[in-house]
Amino acid sequence: MPAHQTRKAFTAFLLTASILGSTLIPDGKAYASSPDAIQGQVTEVKTARTSDEKIAEWENWAKDHVYRLDTIQPSNPGNGTSQYKDLAMLKPLLHDKRIVFLGESSHGVAEFNLAKTRLIQFLHQEMGYNVLAFESGLGNTSLAYGKAGQQSAEQTMKDSIFGVWWSKEIMPLFEYLKTAQKSKQPLILTGFDMQLQYPLFDGQWLKDEAMAKRLAEAEQKLSEYSIGTDLEAYRKEKKQLIQVYKDALKSIKTEANKAHVKQLYPDNPKLSMLLERSLNDRIRVAQEFVEISIKSTLGMENGDYAPFLESMEWRDQAMHDNLMWLATDVYPTEKFIVWGHNDHIRKAQTEVMGSPYPVPLLGEMLSDEMKKYSYILGLYPASGQTADNLGNVHDVLPLEPGSIESILSAAGAPYTFMDLRYQNRESGNSWMFEPRFAYSWGMIPESLVARDQYDGILLIDDVSPPQYMRSSASSENMPVE
């Protein structure tokens, strides 16, 4: 298959897996329909013609202005602050920033997991960022954090985040979370996604056992409908399912149930209010999102791309609202670290040509005030291999001359950081102020203005797929992308 057809096929695969990838049926598996239905929707992106002299000027400028990190390996507790000397340049960049967004062009890169873990350690220890919000279920992450001090780091990982990140390379983060839990400065784990995610709610945090059983059954049914195509059947049962979640919401608000939650999950004092929000999310999902998901599946089977895009925008609006609620109502005095895909966090997603998701996503939905006090860091590979959401391995395509990755890789370092936000335009850095070529997932061509999308970029030269730690029961617990 020619390269451009391979890219289109993979893009289509991602689109199909996106809407279906994180909704599970009872055995924990996710299902994706054929990508062929939407291949024709992908826009081919071509690079602009640029002279060799201009590219050489950009590369020479980059060599003189990038920061070269010493390592991406997470630190060991007790090694002191000297282990973060190469990250000191971040302090003036972030001194007035309340939220630091850590992106990734692919969920399947071992080195991204390592680098982001080290950055989180630095931000937590050196700069007082005490909340880590993952692109994973609000309820799942909050429940897992509630037992983080009582169970293994691996169990907390598997109970909290999407399976695409279950790997040996992310384990240092959850070991760090467990250690920090016992310190004077815990690193709080939460999430902002609204999707059904393994493990589904079993309701054990409800004191009323009969209500817990009803909730578990409703979760199962809602999950099955989400990945199905029977819109008529869902509409017949929709009202009853919504009522179950409303009843569970009443139950969790009682003082007796709040005491029950505190006893079961002592490590998360905010858990009752977080679960209330999660149940309200479920009600909105049942009211609106499940039907959109069913229509999206039906639409892709018939070549209609619009419902899929509607589902992406709906999801990101919900994620944005959850994140803002966490920042204003739950942890109003804390600084946040947000972990998510580049597509979700960048500031002007609709301006990216060639993206599978040409709709406003979370980062674009941020208010101007919130963008002012945020720093968006995009991560990209320069070479190596990445894994897609199902674990299939793909080569990072050779870099195009004059592309964002190619310019930064000219610095000749394994780990290259470039600040974009505090640059004044000059001849040598004009590349970051105009549309340039970049690869999403290491192989999907996009055209974007780097400085309009990100405040900084971290380029990792040679990447590899994660060493996954997935069980047979939940190996397909995947996020949307």
Tab-separated table of C-alpha atoms in Angstrom:
chain	number	residue	atom	x	y	z
A	1	MET	CA	0.000	0.000	0.000
A	2	PRO	CA	1.415	3.439	-0.914
A	3	ALA	CA	2.438	5.675	2.002
A	4	HIS	CA	-0.393	8.179	1.561
A	5	GLN	CA	-2.957	5.353	1.561
A	6	THR	CA	-1.378	3.895	4.690
A	7	ARG	CA	-1.658	7.246	6.426
A	8	LYS	CA	-5.276	7.614	5.370
A	9	ALA	CA	-6.118	4.114	6.535
A	10	PHE	CA	-4.493	4.672	9.901
A	11	THR	CA	-6.197	8.038	10.306
A	12	ALA	CA	-9.514	6.385	9.578
A	13	PHE	CA	-8.719	3.645	12.082
A	14	LEU	CA	-8.048	6.264	14.742
A	15	LEU	CA	-11.294	8.017	13.971
A	16	THR	CA	-13.271	4.811	14.268
A	17	ALA	CA	-11.512	3.701	17.435
A	18	SER	CA	-11.906	7.168	18.911
A	19	ILE	CA	-15.622	7.102	19.391
A	20	LEU	CA	-15.785	3.465	20.434
A	21	GLY	CA	-12.446	2.869	22.083
A	22	SER	CA	-13.234	3.580	25.709
A	23	THR	CA	-16.742	2.218	26.032
A	24	LEU	CA	-16.727	-1.316	27.305
A	25	ILE	CA	-19.020	-4.284	27.385
A	26	PRO	CA	-18.947	-6.698	30.331
A	27	ASP	CA	-15.778	-8.576	29.352
A	28	GLY	CA	-13.831	-5.322	29.206
A	29	LYS	CA	-13.272	-5.381	25.446
A	30	ALA	CA	-13.758	-2.445	23.114
A	31	TYR	CA	-15.016	-2.727	19.576
A	32	ALA	CA	-14.266	-0.655	16.491
A	33	SER	CA	-16.028	-0.855	13.164
A	34	SER	CA	-14.248	-0.967	9.826
A	35	PRO	CA	-12.169	2.122	8.994
A	36	ASP	CA	-13.083	1.931	5.337
A	37	ALA	CA	-16.314	3.840	5.873
A	38	ILE	CA	-14.565	7.128	6.615
A	39	GLN	CA	-11.301	6.977	4.704
A	40	GLY	CA	-12.601	9.424	2.164
A	41	GLN	CA	-13.074	12.098	4.806
A	42	VAL	CA	-9.367	12.587	5.476
A	43	THR	CA	-7.798	15.708	4.010
A	44	GLU	CA	-4.361	15.191	2.520
A	45	VAL	CA	-1.816	17.739	3.752
A	46	LYS	CA	1.133	18.874	1.675
A	47	THR	CA	4.175	20.772	2.859
A	48	ALA	CA	4.866	24.280	1.624
A	49	ARG	CA	7.869	24.727	-0.650
A	50	THR	CA	10.725	26.279	1.299
A	51	SER	CA	14.241	26.988	0.119
A	52	ASP	CA	17.128	24.966	1.482
A	53	GLU	CA	18.739	28.218	2.621
A	54	LYS	CA	15.722	29.192	4.702
A	55	ILE	CA	15.503	25.760	6.306
A	56	ALA	CA	19.201	25.924	7.146
A	57	GLU	CA	18.663	29.342	8.771
A	58	TRP	CA	15.818	27.955	10.905
A	59	GLU	CA	17.890	24.962	11.932
A	60	ASN	CA	20.874	27.101	12.903
A	61	TRP	CA	18.620	29.348	14.979
A	62	ALA	CA	17.117	26.317	16.708
A	63	LYS	CA	20.564	24.970	17.564
A	64	ASP	CA	21.308	28.197	19.429
A	65	HIS	CA	17.959	28.587	21.209
A	66	VAL	CA	16.695	25.153	22.269
A	67	TYR	CA	17.151	23.678	25.729
A	68	ARG	CA	18.720	20.231	25.808
A	69	LEU	CA	17.427	18.050	28.648
A	70	ASP	CA	19.881	15.749	30.383
A	71	THR	CA	17.422	12.894	30.837
A	72	ILE	CA	13.774	11.906	30.758
A	73	GLN	CA	14.123	9.242	33.441
A	74	PRO	CA	11.930	9.837	36.509
A	75	SER	CA	13.833	10.760	39.638
A	76	ASN	CA	14.380	8.650	42.720
A	77	PRO	CA	13.021	10.033	46.000
A	78	GLY	CA	15.691	11.547	48.199
A	79	ASN	CA	18.116	12.508	45.439
A	80	GLY	CA	17.645	16.224	46.111
A	81	THR	CA	16.817	19.112	43.812
A	82	SER	CA	20.078	18.867	41.865
A	83	GLN	CA	18.504	16.163	39.711
A	84	TYR	CA	16.295	18.842	38.112
A	85	LYS	CA	19.004	21.327	37.089
A	86	ASP	CA	18.195	20.868	33.403
A	87	LEU	CA	14.564	21.816	34.066
A	88	ALA	CA	15.359	25.064	35.884
A	89	MET	CA	14.571	27.054	32.722
A	90	LEU	CA	10.900	26.152	33.247
A	91	LYS	CA	10.623	28.175	36.452
A	92	PRO	CA	10.515	31.651	34.857
A	93	LEU	CA	8.249	30.334	32.090
A	94	LEU	CA	5.735	28.880	34.542
A	95	HIS	CA	6.029	31.160	37.564
A	96	ASP	CA	2.569	32.706	37.014
A	97	LYS	CA	0.865	29.707	35.411
A	98	ARG	CA	-1.881	27.873	37.252
A	99	ILE	CA	-2.319	24.977	34.792
A	100	VAL	CA	0.420	23.181	32.891
A	101	PHE	CA	-0.912	20.984	30.092
A	102	LEU	CA	1.342	18.048	29.156
A	103	GLY	CA	0.424	16.758	25.720
A	104	GLU	CA	1.497	13.852	23.528
A	105	SER	CA	1.123	13.265	19.814
A	106	SER	CA	0.502	9.561	20.514
A	107	HIS	CA	-0.735	7.660	23.542
A	108	GLY	CA	1.621	4.810	22.650
A	109	VAL	CA	5.132	6.144	23.372
A	110	ALA	CA	7.191	4.820	26.275
A	111	GLU	CA	9.434	7.881	26.360
A	112	PHE	CA	6.464	10.260	26.630
A	113	ASN	CA	5.319	8.435	29.772
A	114	LEU	CA	8.807	8.696	31.267
A	115	ALA	CA	9.359	12.339	30.333
A	116	LYS	CA	5.967	13.455	31.597
A	117	THR	CA	6.440	11.583	34.863
A	118	ARG	CA	9.726	13.405	35.446
A	119	LEU	CA	8.127	16.742	34.577
A	120	ILE	CA	5.311	16.024	37.026
A	121	GLN	CA	7.813	15.222	39.770
A	122	PHE	CA	9.611	18.503	39.103
A	123	LEU	CA	6.417	20.548	38.984
A	124	HIS	CA	5.159	18.975	42.189
A	125	GLN	CA	8.385	19.161	44.198
A	126	GLU	CA	9.836	22.412	42.893
A	127	MET	CA	6.825	24.516	41.885
A	128	GLY	CA	3.911	23.415	44.045
A	129	TYR	CA	1.660	21.843	41.425
A	130	ASN	CA	-0.364	19.543	43.667
A	131	VAL	CA	-3.171	18.261	41.420
A	132	LEU	CA	-2.674	15.866	38.498
A	133	ALA	CA	-5.725	15.660	36.220
A	134	PHE	CA	-5.695	12.819	33.685
A	135	GLU	CA	-7.558	12.397	30.424
A	136	SER	CA	-9.479	9.593	32.132
A	137	GLY	CA	-12.745	9.171	34.000
A	138	LEU	CA	-13.466	11.635	36.795
A	139	GLY	CA	-15.106	8.896	38.852
A	140	ASN	CA	-12.477	6.237	38.151
A	141	THR	CA	-9.500	8.413	39.034
A	142	SER	CA	-11.187	9.840	42.131
A	143	LEU	CA	-12.143	6.413	43.485
A	144	ALA	CA	-8.670	5.000	42.809
A	145	TYR	CA	-6.997	7.923	44.545
A	146	GLY	CA	-9.232	7.303	47.535
A	147	LYS	CA	-7.432	3.999	48.079
A	148	ALA	CA	-3.993	4.970	46.765
A	149	GLY	CA	-2.368	4.663	50.166
A	150	GLN	CA	-3.892	1.244	50.862
A	151	GLN	CA	-3.222	-0.660	47.645
A	152	SER	CA	-0.393	-1.262	45.198
A	153	ALA	CA	0.665	1.427	42.753
A	154	GLU	CA	-0.198	-0.935	39.900
A	155	GLN	CA	-3.741	-1.389	41.176
A	156	THR	CA	-4.227	2.364	41.468
A	157	MET	CA	-3.005	2.744	37.886
A	158	LYS	CA	-5.415	0.111	36.562
A	159	ASP	CA	-8.345	1.427	38.570
A	160	SER	CA	-7.847	5.022	37.483
A	161	ILE	CA	-6.594	5.624	33.937
A	162	PHE	CA	-7.349	4.286	30.472
A	163	GLY	CA	-5.567	1.055	29.581
A	164	VAL	CA	-3.597	2.693	26.787
A	165	TRP	CA	-1.256	4.056	29.490
A	166	TRP	CA	-0.939	0.826	31.503
A	167	SER	CA	2.764	0.292	31.086
A	168	LYS	CA	6.005	-0.215	32.955
A	169	GLU	CA	7.091	3.290	31.952
A	170	ILE	CA	4.228	4.933	33.806
A	171	MET	CA	4.608	2.876	36.969
A	172	PRO	CA	7.150	5.340	38.485
A	173	LEU	CA	4.385	7.964	38.415
A	174	PHE	CA	1.995	5.815	40.447
A	175	GLU	CA	4.733	4.744	42.818
A	176	TYR	CA	5.494	8.434	43.291
A	177	LEU	CA	1.800	9.148	43.910
A	178	LYS	CA	1.692	6.489	46.609
A	179	THR	CA	4.820	7.832	48.298
A	180	ALA	CA	3.569	11.423	48.108
A	181	GLN	CA	0.253	10.344	49.609
A	182	LYS	CA	2.041	9.814	52.925
A	183	SER	CA	3.937	13.107	52.787
A	184	LYS	CA	3.041	16.646	53.853
A	185	GLN	CA	2.505	17.517	50.187
A	186	PRO	CA	0.374	14.830	48.486
A	187	LEU	CA	-0.003	14.804	44.710
A	188	ILE	CA	-3.767	14.595	44.212
A	189	LEU	CA	-4.936	12.383	41.353
A	190	THR	CA	-8.134	13.206	39.511
A	191	GLY	CA	-9.584	13.039	35.996
A	192	PHE	CA	-11.881	15.070	33.775
A	193	ASP	CA	-13.363	12.634	31.253
A	194	MET	CA	-17.065	11.710	31.290
A	195	GLN	CA	-16.988	8.417	29.394
A	196	LEU	CA	-17.818	5.010	30.752
A	197	GLN	CA	-14.533	3.349	31.567
A	198	TYR	CA	-13.357	0.051	32.998
A	199	PRO	CA	-13.912	-0.681	35.828
A	200	LEU	CA	-17.532	0.406	35.493
A	201	PHE	CA	-19.201	1.775	38.624
A	202	ASP	CA	-20.030	-1.134	40.921
A	203	GLY	CA	-21.663	1.131	43.477
A	204	GLN	CA	-19.822	-0.283	46.456
A	205	TRP	CA	-19.512	3.303	47.676
A	206	LEU	CA	-23.287	3.362	48.134
A	207	LYS	CA	-24.421	2.291	51.590
A	208	ASP	CA	-27.704	1.032	50.133
A	209	GLU	CA	-26.734	-2.362	48.668
A	210	ALA	CA	-29.890	-2.646	46.579
A	211	MET	CA	-29.166	0.759	45.050
A	212	ALA	CA	-25.578	-0.289	44.355
A	213	LYS	CA	-26.812	-3.352	42.477
A	214	ARG	CA	-29.212	-1.254	40.394
A	215	LEU	CA	-26.381	1.143	39.544
A	216	ALA	CA	-24.036	-1.666	38.465
A	217	GLU	CA	-26.748	-3.085	36.201
A	218	ALA	CA	-27.439	0.350	34.684
A	219	GLU	CA	-23.719	0.843	33.998
A	220	GLN	CA	-23.612	-2.461	32.153
A	221	LYS	CA	-26.580	-1.592	29.996
A	222	LEU	CA	-25.403	1.951	29.271
A	223	SER	CA	-22.024	0.595	28.207
A	224	GLU	CA	-23.595	-1.939	25.863
A	225	TYR	CA	-25.878	0.626	24.273
A	226	SER	CA	-22.949	3.041	23.825
A	227	ILE	CA	-21.141	0.693	21.466
A	228	GLY	CA	-24.256	-0.598	19.775
A	229	THR	CA	-26.491	0.497	16.926
A	230	ASP	CA	-29.990	-0.131	18.312
A	231	LEU	CA	-31.190	3.422	18.774
A	232	GLU	CA	-34.835	2.434	19.078
A	233	ALA	CA	-34.160	-0.030	21.907
A	234	TYR	CA	-32.087	2.533	23.777
A	235	ARG	CA	-34.780	5.161	23.543
A	236	LYS	CA	-37.271	2.710	25.083
A	237	GLU	CA	-35.023	2.058	28.113
A	238	LYS	CA	-33.370	5.461	28.382
A	239	LYS	CA	-35.804	6.957	30.906
A	240	GLN	CA	-35.455	4.031	33.323
A	241	LEU	CA	-31.655	4.146	33.130
A	242	ILE	CA	-31.596	7.872	33.840
A	243	GLN	CA	-33.837	7.311	36.856
A	244	VAL	CA	-31.347	4.826	38.310
A	245	TYR	CA	-28.586	7.434	38.193
A	246	LYS	CA	-30.891	10.056	39.718
A	247	ASP	CA	-31.727	7.666	42.564
A	248	ALA	CA	-28.027	6.913	43.103
A	249	LEU	CA	-27.356	10.657	43.207
A	250	LYS	CA	-29.941	11.108	45.977
A	251	SER	CA	-28.433	8.204	47.891
A	252	ILE	CA	-24.866	9.503	47.820
A	253	LYS	CA	-25.906	12.927	49.104
A	254	THR	CA	-27.094	11.585	52.460
A	255	GLU	CA	-24.927	12.120	55.531
A	256	ALA	CA	-24.888	8.381	56.191
A	257	ASN	CA	-23.507	7.705	52.723
A	258	LYS	CA	-20.893	10.438	53.009
A	259	ALA	CA	-19.628	8.774	56.186
A	260	HIS	CA	-19.625	5.426	54.362
A	261	VAL	CA	-17.483	6.886	51.553
A	262	LYS	CA	-14.998	8.393	54.008
A	263	GLN	CA	-14.583	5.047	55.715
A	264	LEU	CA	-13.987	3.123	52.475
A	265	TYR	CA	-11.815	5.740	50.742
A	266	PRO	CA	-9.864	7.591	53.450
A	267	ASP	CA	-7.278	9.050	51.063
A	268	ASN	CA	-9.704	11.279	49.149
A	269	PRO	CA	-11.657	13.661	51.432
A	270	LYS	CA	-13.329	15.287	48.400
A	271	LEU	CA	-14.671	11.986	47.048
A	272	SER	CA	-18.378	12.420	47.795
A	273	MET	CA	-18.624	15.660	45.819
A	274	LEU	CA	-16.526	14.144	43.018
A	275	LEU	CA	-18.877	11.148	42.818
A	276	GLU	CA	-21.889	13.470	42.753
A	277	ARG	CA	-20.350	15.193	39.737
A	278	SER	CA	-19.632	11.814	38.126
A	279	LEU	CA	-23.238	10.693	38.541
A	280	ASN	CA	-24.478	13.969	37.082
A	281	ASP	CA	-22.134	13.312	34.158
A	282	ARG	CA	-23.698	9.869	33.731
A	283	ILE	CA	-27.149	11.440	33.603
A	284	ARG	CA	-26.016	13.800	30.837
A	285	VAL	CA	-24.324	10.920	29.023
A	286	ALA	CA	-27.527	8.903	29.206
A	287	GLN	CA	-29.635	11.868	28.121
A	288	GLU	CA	-27.488	12.922	25.156
A	289	PHE	CA	-24.138	11.247	24.535
A	290	VAL	CA	-25.240	7.622	24.145
A	291	GLU	CA	-27.610	8.557	21.339
A	292	ILE	CA	-24.859	10.596	19.694
A	293	SER	CA	-22.526	7.590	20.000
A	294	ILE	CA	-25.057	5.244	18.421
A	295	LYS	CA	-25.674	7.719	15.606
A	296	SER	CA	-21.913	8.071	15.147
A	297	THR	CA	-21.497	4.320	14.707
A	298	LEU	CA	-24.403	4.186	12.287
A	299	GLY	CA	-23.095	7.229	10.447
A	300	MET	CA	-19.609	5.819	9.954
A	301	GLU	CA	-21.096	2.629	8.573
A	302	ASN	CA	-22.887	4.779	5.993
A	303	GLY	CA	-20.079	7.226	5.298
A	304	ASP	CA	-21.593	10.071	7.343
A	305	TYR	CA	-18.813	11.736	9.344
A	306	ALA	CA	-20.873	14.478	11.035
A	307	PRO	CA	-22.182	12.506	14.060
A	308	PHE	CA	-18.652	11.411	14.909
A	309	LEU	CA	-17.459	15.021	14.986
A	310	GLU	CA	-20.465	15.946	17.097
A	311	SER	CA	-19.488	13.264	19.604
A	312	MET	CA	-15.911	14.567	19.790
A	313	GLU	CA	-17.021	18.130	20.416
A	314	TRP	CA	-19.616	17.001	22.993
A	315	ARG	CA	-17.027	14.992	24.868
A	316	ASP	CA	-14.472	17.810	24.922
A	317	GLN	CA	-17.040	20.329	26.111
A	318	ALA	CA	-17.822	17.986	29.004
A	319	MET	CA	-14.110	17.525	29.739
A	320	HIS	CA	-13.570	21.278	29.671
A	321	ASP	CA	-16.478	21.828	32.051
A	322	ASN	CA	-15.186	19.157	34.432
A	323	LEU	CA	-11.686	20.596	34.436
A	324	MET	CA	-12.936	24.113	35.127
A	325	TRP	CA	-15.185	22.792	37.910
A	326	LEU	CA	-12.241	21.000	39.492
A	327	ALA	CA	-10.155	24.173	39.322
A	328	THR	CA	-12.817	26.508	40.700
A	329	ASP	CA	-15.023	24.440	43.027
A	330	VAL	CA	-12.997	21.447	44.237
A	331	TYR	CA	-9.368	22.638	44.363
A	332	PRO	CA	-9.683	26.441	43.975
A	333	THR	CA	-6.293	27.235	45.527
A	334	GLU	CA	-4.230	24.505	43.879
A	335	LYS	CA	-2.111	24.516	40.724
A	336	PHE	CA	-2.880	21.807	38.168
A	337	ILE	CA	-0.987	19.498	35.835
A	338	VAL	CA	-3.144	18.139	33.002
A	339	TRP	CA	-2.223	14.970	31.082
A	340	GLY	CA	-3.851	14.567	27.665
A	341	HIS	CA	-3.369	14.158	23.943
A	342	ASN	CA	-2.011	17.083	21.921
A	343	ASP	CA	-5.306	17.274	20.030
A	344	HIS	CA	-7.274	17.953	23.198
A	345	ILE	CA	-4.992	20.515	24.795
A	346	ARG	CA	-3.790	22.709	21.933
A	347	LYS	CA	-5.241	26.173	21.732
A	348	ALA	CA	-6.778	26.359	18.246
A	349	GLN	CA	-7.638	22.839	17.110
A	350	THR	CA	-9.986	24.012	14.358
A	351	GLU	CA	-7.070	25.784	12.667
A	352	VAL	CA	-5.045	22.573	12.264
A	353	MET	CA	-5.231	21.401	8.666
A	354	GLY	CA	-5.361	17.642	8.178
A	355	SER	CA	-6.460	16.791	11.724
A	356	PRO	CA	-8.943	13.932	12.042
A	357	TYR	CA	-10.810	16.160	14.513
A	358	PRO	CA	-11.578	19.554	12.853
A	359	VAL	CA	-13.836	20.710	15.699
A	360	PRO	CA	-13.233	22.803	18.837
A	361	LEU	CA	-11.677	20.647	21.543
A	362	LEU	CA	-10.817	21.299	25.197
A	363	GLY	CA	-7.848	23.645	24.753
A	364	GLU	CA	-9.664	25.840	22.266
A	365	MET	CA	-12.634	26.058	24.642
A	366	LEU	CA	-10.553	27.593	27.433
A	367	SER	CA	-11.363	31.221	28.190
A	368	ASP	CA	-8.786	33.837	27.260
A	369	GLU	CA	-8.150	34.353	30.970
A	370	MET	CA	-7.496	30.660	31.538
A	371	LYS	CA	-5.207	30.490	28.491
A	372	LYS	CA	-3.269	33.435	29.892
A	373	TYR	CA	-2.504	31.502	33.053
A	374	SER	CA	-1.874	28.161	31.362
A	375	TYR	CA	1.129	26.699	29.569
A	376	ILE	CA	0.498	24.177	26.775
A	377	LEU	CA	3.359	21.761	26.115
A	378	GLY	CA	3.144	19.521	23.050
A	379	LEU	CA	5.247	16.345	22.793
A	380	TYR	CA	6.443	14.903	19.480
A	381	PRO	CA	8.777	12.104	18.340
A	382	ALA	CA	11.498	12.538	15.721
A	383	SER	CA	12.087	8.858	14.952
A	384	GLY	CA	11.424	5.352	16.195
A	385	GLN	CA	8.129	3.547	16.663
A	386	THR	CA	4.796	4.323	18.311
A	387	ALA	CA	1.790	2.192	19.199
A	388	ASP	CA	-1.812	3.009	18.344
A	389	ASN	CA	-4.683	2.664	20.794
A	390	LEU	CA	-4.917	-1.091	20.255
A	391	GLY	CA	-1.178	-1.626	20.688
A	392	ASN	CA	-0.308	-2.076	17.017
A	393	VAL	CA	3.194	-0.758	16.295
A	394	HIS	CA	3.908	1.794	13.555
A	395	ASP	CA	7.124	3.420	12.373
A	396	VAL	CA	7.504	7.161	12.822
A	397	LEU	CA	7.678	8.399	9.237
A	398	PRO	CA	10.864	10.112	8.008
A	399	LEU	CA	10.813	13.810	8.820
A	400	GLU	CA	10.025	16.268	6.053
A	401	PRO	CA	12.654	19.033	5.596
A	402	GLY	CA	11.318	22.228	7.133
A	403	SER	CA	8.845	20.430	9.382
A	404	ILE	CA	8.583	21.365	13.039
A	405	GLU	CA	10.207	18.114	14.161
A	406	SER	CA	12.993	18.386	11.575
A	407	ILE	CA	13.897	21.941	12.595
A	408	LEU	CA	14.077	21.049	16.289
A	409	SER	CA	15.930	17.786	15.675
A	410	ALA	CA	18.723	19.790	14.022
A	411	ALA	CA	19.848	20.617	17.573
A	412	GLY	CA	21.255	17.103	17.660
A	413	ALA	CA	19.974	16.297	21.167
A	414	PRO	CA	17.958	13.290	22.303
A	415	TYR	CA	15.542	15.508	24.285
A	416	THR	CA	14.919	18.995	22.921
A	417	PHE	CA	12.703	21.643	24.521
A	418	MET	CA	11.714	24.836	22.742
A	419	ASP	CA	9.730	27.642	24.336
A	420	LEU	CA	7.392	29.287	21.829
A	421	ARG	CA	5.351	31.606	24.008
A	422	TYR	CA	8.045	34.118	24.891
A	423	GLN	CA	9.648	34.426	21.457
A	424	ASN	CA	9.637	37.603	19.387
A	425	ARG	CA	9.490	36.996	15.671
A	426	GLU	CA	12.747	37.217	13.772
A	427	SER	CA	14.083	35.688	10.610
A	428	GLY	CA	15.509	32.608	12.316
A	429	ASN	CA	12.347	31.644	14.153
A	430	SER	CA	9.724	32.620	11.586
A	431	TRP	CA	8.916	28.912	11.235
A	432	MET	CA	6.962	28.957	14.505
A	433	PHE	CA	4.777	31.873	13.336
A	434	GLU	CA	3.652	30.318	10.049
A	435	PRO	CA	2.003	27.044	8.994
A	436	ARG	CA	4.474	24.184	9.135
A	437	PHE	CA	4.226	20.444	8.742
A	438	ALA	CA	4.109	17.997	11.697
A	439	TYR	CA	3.086	14.386	12.283
A	440	SER	CA	0.356	13.360	14.684
A	441	TRP	CA	0.841	9.810	15.971
A	442	GLY	CA	4.166	9.882	14.122
A	443	MET	CA	2.470	9.362	10.759
A	444	ILE	CA	-0.635	11.538	10.266
A	445	PRO	CA	0.371	14.715	8.385
A	446	GLU	CA	-0.921	18.008	9.765
A	447	SER	CA	-0.238	21.665	9.039
A	448	LEU	CA	-0.287	24.097	11.958
A	449	VAL	CA	1.169	27.332	13.288
A	450	ALA	CA	3.194	26.036	16.229
A	451	ARG	CA	3.036	29.226	18.315
A	452	ASP	CA	-0.754	29.475	17.916
A	453	GLN	CA	-1.191	25.927	19.205
A	454	TYR	CA	1.463	25.414	21.874
A	455	ASP	CA	3.473	27.436	24.366
A	456	GLY	CA	6.326	24.955	24.155
A	457	ILE	CA	7.355	21.737	22.402
A	458	LEU	CA	9.342	18.798	23.710
A	459	LEU	CA	10.862	16.685	20.940
A	460	ILE	CA	12.174	13.215	21.745
A	461	ASP	CA	14.542	11.848	19.149
A	462	ASP	CA	14.118	8.066	19.275
A	463	VAL	CA	10.914	6.612	20.691
A	464	SER	CA	9.524	3.138	21.282
A	465	PRO	CA	6.171	1.571	22.172
A	466	PRO	CA	5.379	1.141	25.864
A	467	GLN	CA	5.897	-2.128	27.683
A	468	TYR	CA	2.235	-2.761	28.341
A	469	MET	CA	0.826	-4.247	31.547
A	470	ARG	CA	-2.638	-5.124	30.307
A	471	SER	CA	-4.716	-7.994	31.673
A	472	SER	CA	-6.892	-10.200	29.507
A	473	ALA	CA	-10.035	-8.780	31.089
A	474	SER	CA	-9.315	-5.116	30.435
A	475	SER	CA	-6.642	-4.869	27.783
A	476	GLU	CA	-8.852	-2.814	25.476
A	477	ASN	CA	-9.750	-0.120	28.013
A	478	MET	CA	-8.882	2.744	25.709
A	479	PRO	CA	-9.398	6.502	25.509
A	480	VAL	CA	-10.896	8.491	22.682
A	481	GLU	CA	-8.356	9.577	20.029
